[in-house]
CSV table of C-alpha atoms in Angstrom, one decimal:
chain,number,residue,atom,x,y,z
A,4,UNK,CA,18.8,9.9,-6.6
A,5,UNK,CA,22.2,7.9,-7.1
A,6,UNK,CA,24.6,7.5,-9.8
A,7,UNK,CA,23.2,5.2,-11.5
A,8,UNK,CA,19.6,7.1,-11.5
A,9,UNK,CA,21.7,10.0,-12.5
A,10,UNK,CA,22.8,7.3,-15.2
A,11,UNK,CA,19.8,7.1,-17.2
A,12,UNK,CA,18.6,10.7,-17.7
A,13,UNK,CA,18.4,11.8,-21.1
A,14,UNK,CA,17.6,8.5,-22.6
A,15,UNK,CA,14.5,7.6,-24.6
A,16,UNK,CA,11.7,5.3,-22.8
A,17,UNK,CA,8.7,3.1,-23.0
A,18,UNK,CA,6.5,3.9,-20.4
A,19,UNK,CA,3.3,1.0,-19.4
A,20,UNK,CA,0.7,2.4,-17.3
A,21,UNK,CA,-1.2,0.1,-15.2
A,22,UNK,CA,-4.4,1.3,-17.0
A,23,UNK,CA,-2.7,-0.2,-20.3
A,24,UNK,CA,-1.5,2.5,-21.7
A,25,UNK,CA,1.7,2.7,-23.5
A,26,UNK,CA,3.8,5.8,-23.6
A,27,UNK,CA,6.9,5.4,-26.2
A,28,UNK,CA,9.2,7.4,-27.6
A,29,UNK,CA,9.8,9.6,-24.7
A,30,UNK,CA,12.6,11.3,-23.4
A,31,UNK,CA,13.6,10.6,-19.3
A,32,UNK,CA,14.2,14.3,-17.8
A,33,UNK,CA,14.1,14.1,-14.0
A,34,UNK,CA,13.2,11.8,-11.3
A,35,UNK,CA,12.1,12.3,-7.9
A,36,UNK,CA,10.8,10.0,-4.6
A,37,UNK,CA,7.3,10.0,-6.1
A,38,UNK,CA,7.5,11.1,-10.0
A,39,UNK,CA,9.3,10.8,-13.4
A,40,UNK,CA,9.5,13.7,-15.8
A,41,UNK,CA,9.5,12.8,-19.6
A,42,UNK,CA,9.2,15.3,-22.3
A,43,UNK,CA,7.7,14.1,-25.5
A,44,UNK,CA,8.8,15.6,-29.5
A,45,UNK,CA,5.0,16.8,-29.9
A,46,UNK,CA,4.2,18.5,-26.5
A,47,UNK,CA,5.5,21.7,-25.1
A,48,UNK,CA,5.1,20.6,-21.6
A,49,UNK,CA,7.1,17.7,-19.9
A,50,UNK,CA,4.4,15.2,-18.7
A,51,UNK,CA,4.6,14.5,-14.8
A,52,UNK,CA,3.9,10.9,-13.9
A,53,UNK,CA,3.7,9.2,-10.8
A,54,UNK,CA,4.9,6.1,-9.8
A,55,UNK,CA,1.8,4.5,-8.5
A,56,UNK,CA,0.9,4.6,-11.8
A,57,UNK,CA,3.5,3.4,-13.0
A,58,UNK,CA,3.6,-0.9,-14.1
A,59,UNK,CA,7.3,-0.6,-15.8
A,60,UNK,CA,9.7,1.2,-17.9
A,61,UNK,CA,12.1,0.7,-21.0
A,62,UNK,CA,15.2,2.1,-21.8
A,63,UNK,CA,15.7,2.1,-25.4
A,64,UNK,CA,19.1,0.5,-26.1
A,65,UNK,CA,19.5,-0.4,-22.4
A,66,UNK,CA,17.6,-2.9,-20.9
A,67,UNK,CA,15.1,-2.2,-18.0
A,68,UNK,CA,16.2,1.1,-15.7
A,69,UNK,CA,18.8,0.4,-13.0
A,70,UNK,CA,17.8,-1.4,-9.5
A,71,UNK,CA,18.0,1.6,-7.7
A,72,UNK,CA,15.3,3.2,-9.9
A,73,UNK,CA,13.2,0.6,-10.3
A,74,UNK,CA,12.9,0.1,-6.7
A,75,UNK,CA,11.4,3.2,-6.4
A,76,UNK,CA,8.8,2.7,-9.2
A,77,UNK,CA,7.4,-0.8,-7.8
A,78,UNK,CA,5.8,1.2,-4.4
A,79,UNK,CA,4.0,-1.4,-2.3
A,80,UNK,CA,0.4,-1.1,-2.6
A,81,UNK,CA,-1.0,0.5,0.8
A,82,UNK,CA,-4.1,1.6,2.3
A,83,UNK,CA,-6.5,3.7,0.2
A,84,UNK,CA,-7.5,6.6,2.2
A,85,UNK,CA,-10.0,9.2,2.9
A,86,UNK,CA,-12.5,6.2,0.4
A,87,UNK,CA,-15.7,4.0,0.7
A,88,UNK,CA,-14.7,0.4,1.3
A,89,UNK,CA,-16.9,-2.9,0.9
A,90,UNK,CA,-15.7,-5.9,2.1
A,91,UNK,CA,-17.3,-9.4,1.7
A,92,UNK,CA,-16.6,-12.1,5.2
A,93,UNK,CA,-16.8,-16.0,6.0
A,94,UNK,CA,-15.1,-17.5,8.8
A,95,UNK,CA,-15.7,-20.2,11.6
A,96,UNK,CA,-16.9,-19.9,15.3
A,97,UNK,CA,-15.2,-22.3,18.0
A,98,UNK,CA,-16.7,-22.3,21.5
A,99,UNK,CA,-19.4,-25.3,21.8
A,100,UNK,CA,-19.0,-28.7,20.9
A,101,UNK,CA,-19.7,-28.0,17.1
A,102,UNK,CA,-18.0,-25.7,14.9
A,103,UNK,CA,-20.2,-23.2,13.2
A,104,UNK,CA,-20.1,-20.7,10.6
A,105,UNK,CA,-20.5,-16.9,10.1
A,106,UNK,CA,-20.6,-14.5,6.6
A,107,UNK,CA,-20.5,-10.8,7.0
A,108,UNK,CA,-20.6,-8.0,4.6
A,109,UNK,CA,-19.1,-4.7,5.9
A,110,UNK,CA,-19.7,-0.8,4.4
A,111,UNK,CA,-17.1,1.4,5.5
A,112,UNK,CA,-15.5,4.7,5.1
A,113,UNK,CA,-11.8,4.8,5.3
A,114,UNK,CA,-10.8,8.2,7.0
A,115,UNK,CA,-6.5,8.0,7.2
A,116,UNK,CA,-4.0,5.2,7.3
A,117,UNK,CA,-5.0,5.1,11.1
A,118,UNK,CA,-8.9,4.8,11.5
A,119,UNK,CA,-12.1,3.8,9.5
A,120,UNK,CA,-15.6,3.0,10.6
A,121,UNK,CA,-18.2,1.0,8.6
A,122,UNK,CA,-21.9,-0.5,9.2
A,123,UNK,CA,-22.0,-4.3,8.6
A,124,UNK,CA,-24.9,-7.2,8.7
A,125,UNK,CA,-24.2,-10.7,9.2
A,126,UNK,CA,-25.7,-14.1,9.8
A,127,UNK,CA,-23.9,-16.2,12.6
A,128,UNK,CA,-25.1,-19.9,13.4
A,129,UNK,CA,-24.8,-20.9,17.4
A,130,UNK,CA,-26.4,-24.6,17.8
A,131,UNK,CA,-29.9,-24.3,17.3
A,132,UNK,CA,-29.9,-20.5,17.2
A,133,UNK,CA,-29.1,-18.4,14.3
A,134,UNK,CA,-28.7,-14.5,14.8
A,135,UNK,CA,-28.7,-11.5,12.6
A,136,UNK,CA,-26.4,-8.9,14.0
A,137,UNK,CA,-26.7,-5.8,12.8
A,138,UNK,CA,-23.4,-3.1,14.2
A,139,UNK,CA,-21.2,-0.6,13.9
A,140,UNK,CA,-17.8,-1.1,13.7
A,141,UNK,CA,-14.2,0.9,13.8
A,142,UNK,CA,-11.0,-0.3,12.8
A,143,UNK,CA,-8.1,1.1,13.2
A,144,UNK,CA,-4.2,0.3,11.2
A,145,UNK,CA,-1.1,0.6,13.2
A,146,UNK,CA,1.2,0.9,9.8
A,147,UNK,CA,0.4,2.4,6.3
A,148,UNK,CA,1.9,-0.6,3.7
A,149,UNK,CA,1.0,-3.4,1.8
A,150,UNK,CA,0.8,-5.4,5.1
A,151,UNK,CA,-0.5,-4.0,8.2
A,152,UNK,CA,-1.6,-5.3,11.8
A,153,UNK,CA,-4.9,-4.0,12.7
A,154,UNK,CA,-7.8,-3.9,15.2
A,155,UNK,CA,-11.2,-3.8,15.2
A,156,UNK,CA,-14.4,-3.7,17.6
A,157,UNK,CA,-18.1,-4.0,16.7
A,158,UNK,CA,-21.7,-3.4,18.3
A,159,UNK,CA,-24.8,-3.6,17.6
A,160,UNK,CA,-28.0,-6.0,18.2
A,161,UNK,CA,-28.1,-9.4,16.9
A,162,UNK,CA,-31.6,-10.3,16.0
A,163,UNK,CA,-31.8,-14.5,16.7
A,164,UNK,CA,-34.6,-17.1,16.0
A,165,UNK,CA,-34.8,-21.0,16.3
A,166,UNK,CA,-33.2,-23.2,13.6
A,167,UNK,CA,-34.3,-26.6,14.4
A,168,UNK,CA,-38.2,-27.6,14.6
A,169,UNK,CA,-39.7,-28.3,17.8
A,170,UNK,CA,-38.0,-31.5,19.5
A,171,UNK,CA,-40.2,-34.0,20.8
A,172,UNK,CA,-39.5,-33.6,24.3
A,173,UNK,CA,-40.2,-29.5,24.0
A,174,UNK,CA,-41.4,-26.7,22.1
A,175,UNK,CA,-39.6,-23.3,21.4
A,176,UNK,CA,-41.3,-20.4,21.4
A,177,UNK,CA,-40.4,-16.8,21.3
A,178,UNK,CA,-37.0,-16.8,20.4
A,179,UNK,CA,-35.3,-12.9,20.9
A,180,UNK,CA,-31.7,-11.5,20.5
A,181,UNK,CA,-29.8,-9.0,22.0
A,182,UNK,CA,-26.9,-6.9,22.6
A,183,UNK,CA,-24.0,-8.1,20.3
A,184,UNK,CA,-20.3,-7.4,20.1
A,185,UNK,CA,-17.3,-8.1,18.8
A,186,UNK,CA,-13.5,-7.3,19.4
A,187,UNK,CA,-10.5,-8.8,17.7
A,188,UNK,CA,-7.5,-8.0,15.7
A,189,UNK,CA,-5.6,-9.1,12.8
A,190,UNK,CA,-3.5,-8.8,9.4
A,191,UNK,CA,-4.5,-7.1,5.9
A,192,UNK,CA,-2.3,-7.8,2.8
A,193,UNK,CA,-3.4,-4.6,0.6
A,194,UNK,CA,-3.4,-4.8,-3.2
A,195,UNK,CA,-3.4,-1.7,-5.5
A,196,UNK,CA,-7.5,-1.9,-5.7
A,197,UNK,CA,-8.3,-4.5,-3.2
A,198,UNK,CA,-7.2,-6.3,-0.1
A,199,UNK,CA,-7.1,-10.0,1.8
A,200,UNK,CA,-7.9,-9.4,5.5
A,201,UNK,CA,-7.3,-12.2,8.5
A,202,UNK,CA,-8.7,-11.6,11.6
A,203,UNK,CA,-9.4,-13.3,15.1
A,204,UNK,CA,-12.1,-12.1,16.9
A,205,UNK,CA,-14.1,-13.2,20.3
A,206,UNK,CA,-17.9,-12.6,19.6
A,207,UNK,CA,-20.5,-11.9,22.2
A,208,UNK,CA,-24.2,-12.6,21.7
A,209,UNK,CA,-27.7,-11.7,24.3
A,210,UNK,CA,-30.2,-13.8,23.2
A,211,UNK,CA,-33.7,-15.3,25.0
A,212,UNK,CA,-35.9,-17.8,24.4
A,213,UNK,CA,-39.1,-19.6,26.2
A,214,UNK,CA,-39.6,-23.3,26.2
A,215,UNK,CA,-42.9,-25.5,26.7
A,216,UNK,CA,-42.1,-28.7,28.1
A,217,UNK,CA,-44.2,-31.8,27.1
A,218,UNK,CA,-45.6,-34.4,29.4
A,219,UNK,CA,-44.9,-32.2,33.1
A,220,UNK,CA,-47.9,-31.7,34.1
A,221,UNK,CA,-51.0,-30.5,32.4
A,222,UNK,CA,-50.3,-28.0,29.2
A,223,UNK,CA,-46.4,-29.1,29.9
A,224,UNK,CA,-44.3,-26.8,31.7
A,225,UNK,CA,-43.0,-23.3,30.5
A,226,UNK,CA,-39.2,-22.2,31.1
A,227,UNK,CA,-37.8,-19.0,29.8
A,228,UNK,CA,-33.9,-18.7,29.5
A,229,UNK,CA,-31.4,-16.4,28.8
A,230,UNK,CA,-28.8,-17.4,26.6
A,231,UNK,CA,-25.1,-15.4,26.5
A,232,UNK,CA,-23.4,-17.1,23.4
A,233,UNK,CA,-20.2,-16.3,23.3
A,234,UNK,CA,-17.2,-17.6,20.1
A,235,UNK,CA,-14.1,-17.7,18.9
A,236,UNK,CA,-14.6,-16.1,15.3
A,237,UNK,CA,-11.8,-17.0,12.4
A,238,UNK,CA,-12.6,-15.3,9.7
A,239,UNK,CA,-11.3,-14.4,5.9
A,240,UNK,CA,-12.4,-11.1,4.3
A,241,UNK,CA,-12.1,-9.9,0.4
A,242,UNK,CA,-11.9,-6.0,0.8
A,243,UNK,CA,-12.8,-4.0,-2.7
C-alpha cells in the first residue's frame, strides 16, 4: 500500500459487486494485495471482501479511488482451478486438396494452473471419409493469467464410415477407423466465467476400407486399403 492508498482510508464508499449487488454507505478500513475491509454503522463485524469480486468502488466526495488502488481491484481474470470445464470446438483441416471441417466438444477437469485432462467426441470430415474420434486429452498452461500459451495432446479411436454413395466405377464397402491422435498448442484469453481458446494442432487418423471394382473381371475386383489421414487442424473453442 502507497500514499495515496494510505490516502483514502477512513472515507465512506459505494461498493458494486459483480453479482449486482450494491454496498453503500460504508466506511474503507484497510486494504491489502487481495481484500478491502469496510465496516458498516449496523454490523459489529468489518466485512472482508475480495477483489475478484469486486466490479468498482466510490469514494463519496472524491471521485473513483486512486490508480494505484484501483489497479489492484481490476485483477485479470485467470484460470479457474481445481473445476469441471466444458468447452464447445470448430475449426478447419488443411492437408488434401480440399479444406474440411471439424467440431469437437471437450469435458474436462481442471486440476492447477498447470495441468487438466478432459474426455472429448468429435466429428472430422477427410474427402469421402468422415470419422468419429472418441479420446482423451491433457492440457497443460505454462502461465496463470488472463492470457496463457498452452499445449495439448489427444488419443483415442476415431470410428470412420463412407460419406459419398457408391461411384460408378466402384463400390465401398466396409469402411473402419482406427487409432487417432492429436498434438498441438496454442493461446487462451480467460474471462471471469469463460474463456476463447486458439489452437493449431496436426491430427492423425488409421482408418480401412474395401473396395469392389466394376467391370475387371467377373463380380469386379476387390481391393482393401489402409488409409493414414493425417491434417493440419485450426480450430476456435468457447470454454464455459
Amino acid at each position: 500500500m502507497n500514499i495515496n492508498s494510505r490516502a483514502q482510508i477512513n472515507k465512506e464508499v459505494k461498493i458494486f459487486l459483480k453479482n449486482g449487488v450494491k454496498i453503500q454507505g460504508a466506511l474503507l478500513k484497510y486494504v491489502d494485495e487481495r481484500t478491502i475491509k469496510v465496516s458498516m454503522d449496523n454490523q459489529s463485524e468489518p466485512y472482508v471482501i475480495r477483489y475478484a469480486l469486486i466490479s468498482k468502488i466510490k469514494i463519496k466526495g472524491n471521485g473513483y479511488l486512486s490508480e494505484d488502488l484501483e489497479e489492484k481491484l481490476v485483477v485479470p481474470p485467470k484460470l479457474e482451478l481445481n473445476t469441471f470445464y466444458h468447452e464447445l470446438r470448430g475449426g478447419l483441416l488443411f492437408g488434401d486438396e480440399n479444406v474440411s471441417g471439424t467440431v469437437n466438444t471437450i469435458n474436462g477437469y481442471q486440476f492447477n494452473q498447470y495441468l487438466g485432462t478432459a474426455l472429448g467426441i468429435g466429428m472430422n470430415k477427410y474427402g469421402n471419409y468422415i470419422t468419429l474420434p472418441i479420446y482423451a486429452s491433457i492440457k497443460g498452461y505454462l502461465k496463470d493469467q488472463k492470457v496463457v500459451p498452452f499445449y495439448f495432446g489427444d488419443v483415442g479411436y476415431g470410428f470412420a464410415w463412407n460419406s459419398s454413395s457408391n461411384q460408378d466405377a466402384y463400390v465401398v464397402e466396409n469402411v473402419k477407423g482406427g487409432l487417432y491422435w492429436q498434438l498441438g498448442a496454442g493461446y487462451q484469453i480467460n474471462f471471469y466465467n469463460s474463456a476463447l481458446v486458439f489452437s493449431l494442432g496436426y491430427i492423425n487418423q488409421h482408418s480401412s476400407a474395401d473396395y469392389t471394382y466394376r467391370g475387371w473381371a467377373d463380380g469386379g475386383v476387390e481391393v482393401s486399403e489402409k488409409r493414414l489421414l493425417r491434417r493440419v487442424n485450426l480450430s476456435v473453442g468457447f470454454l464455459f
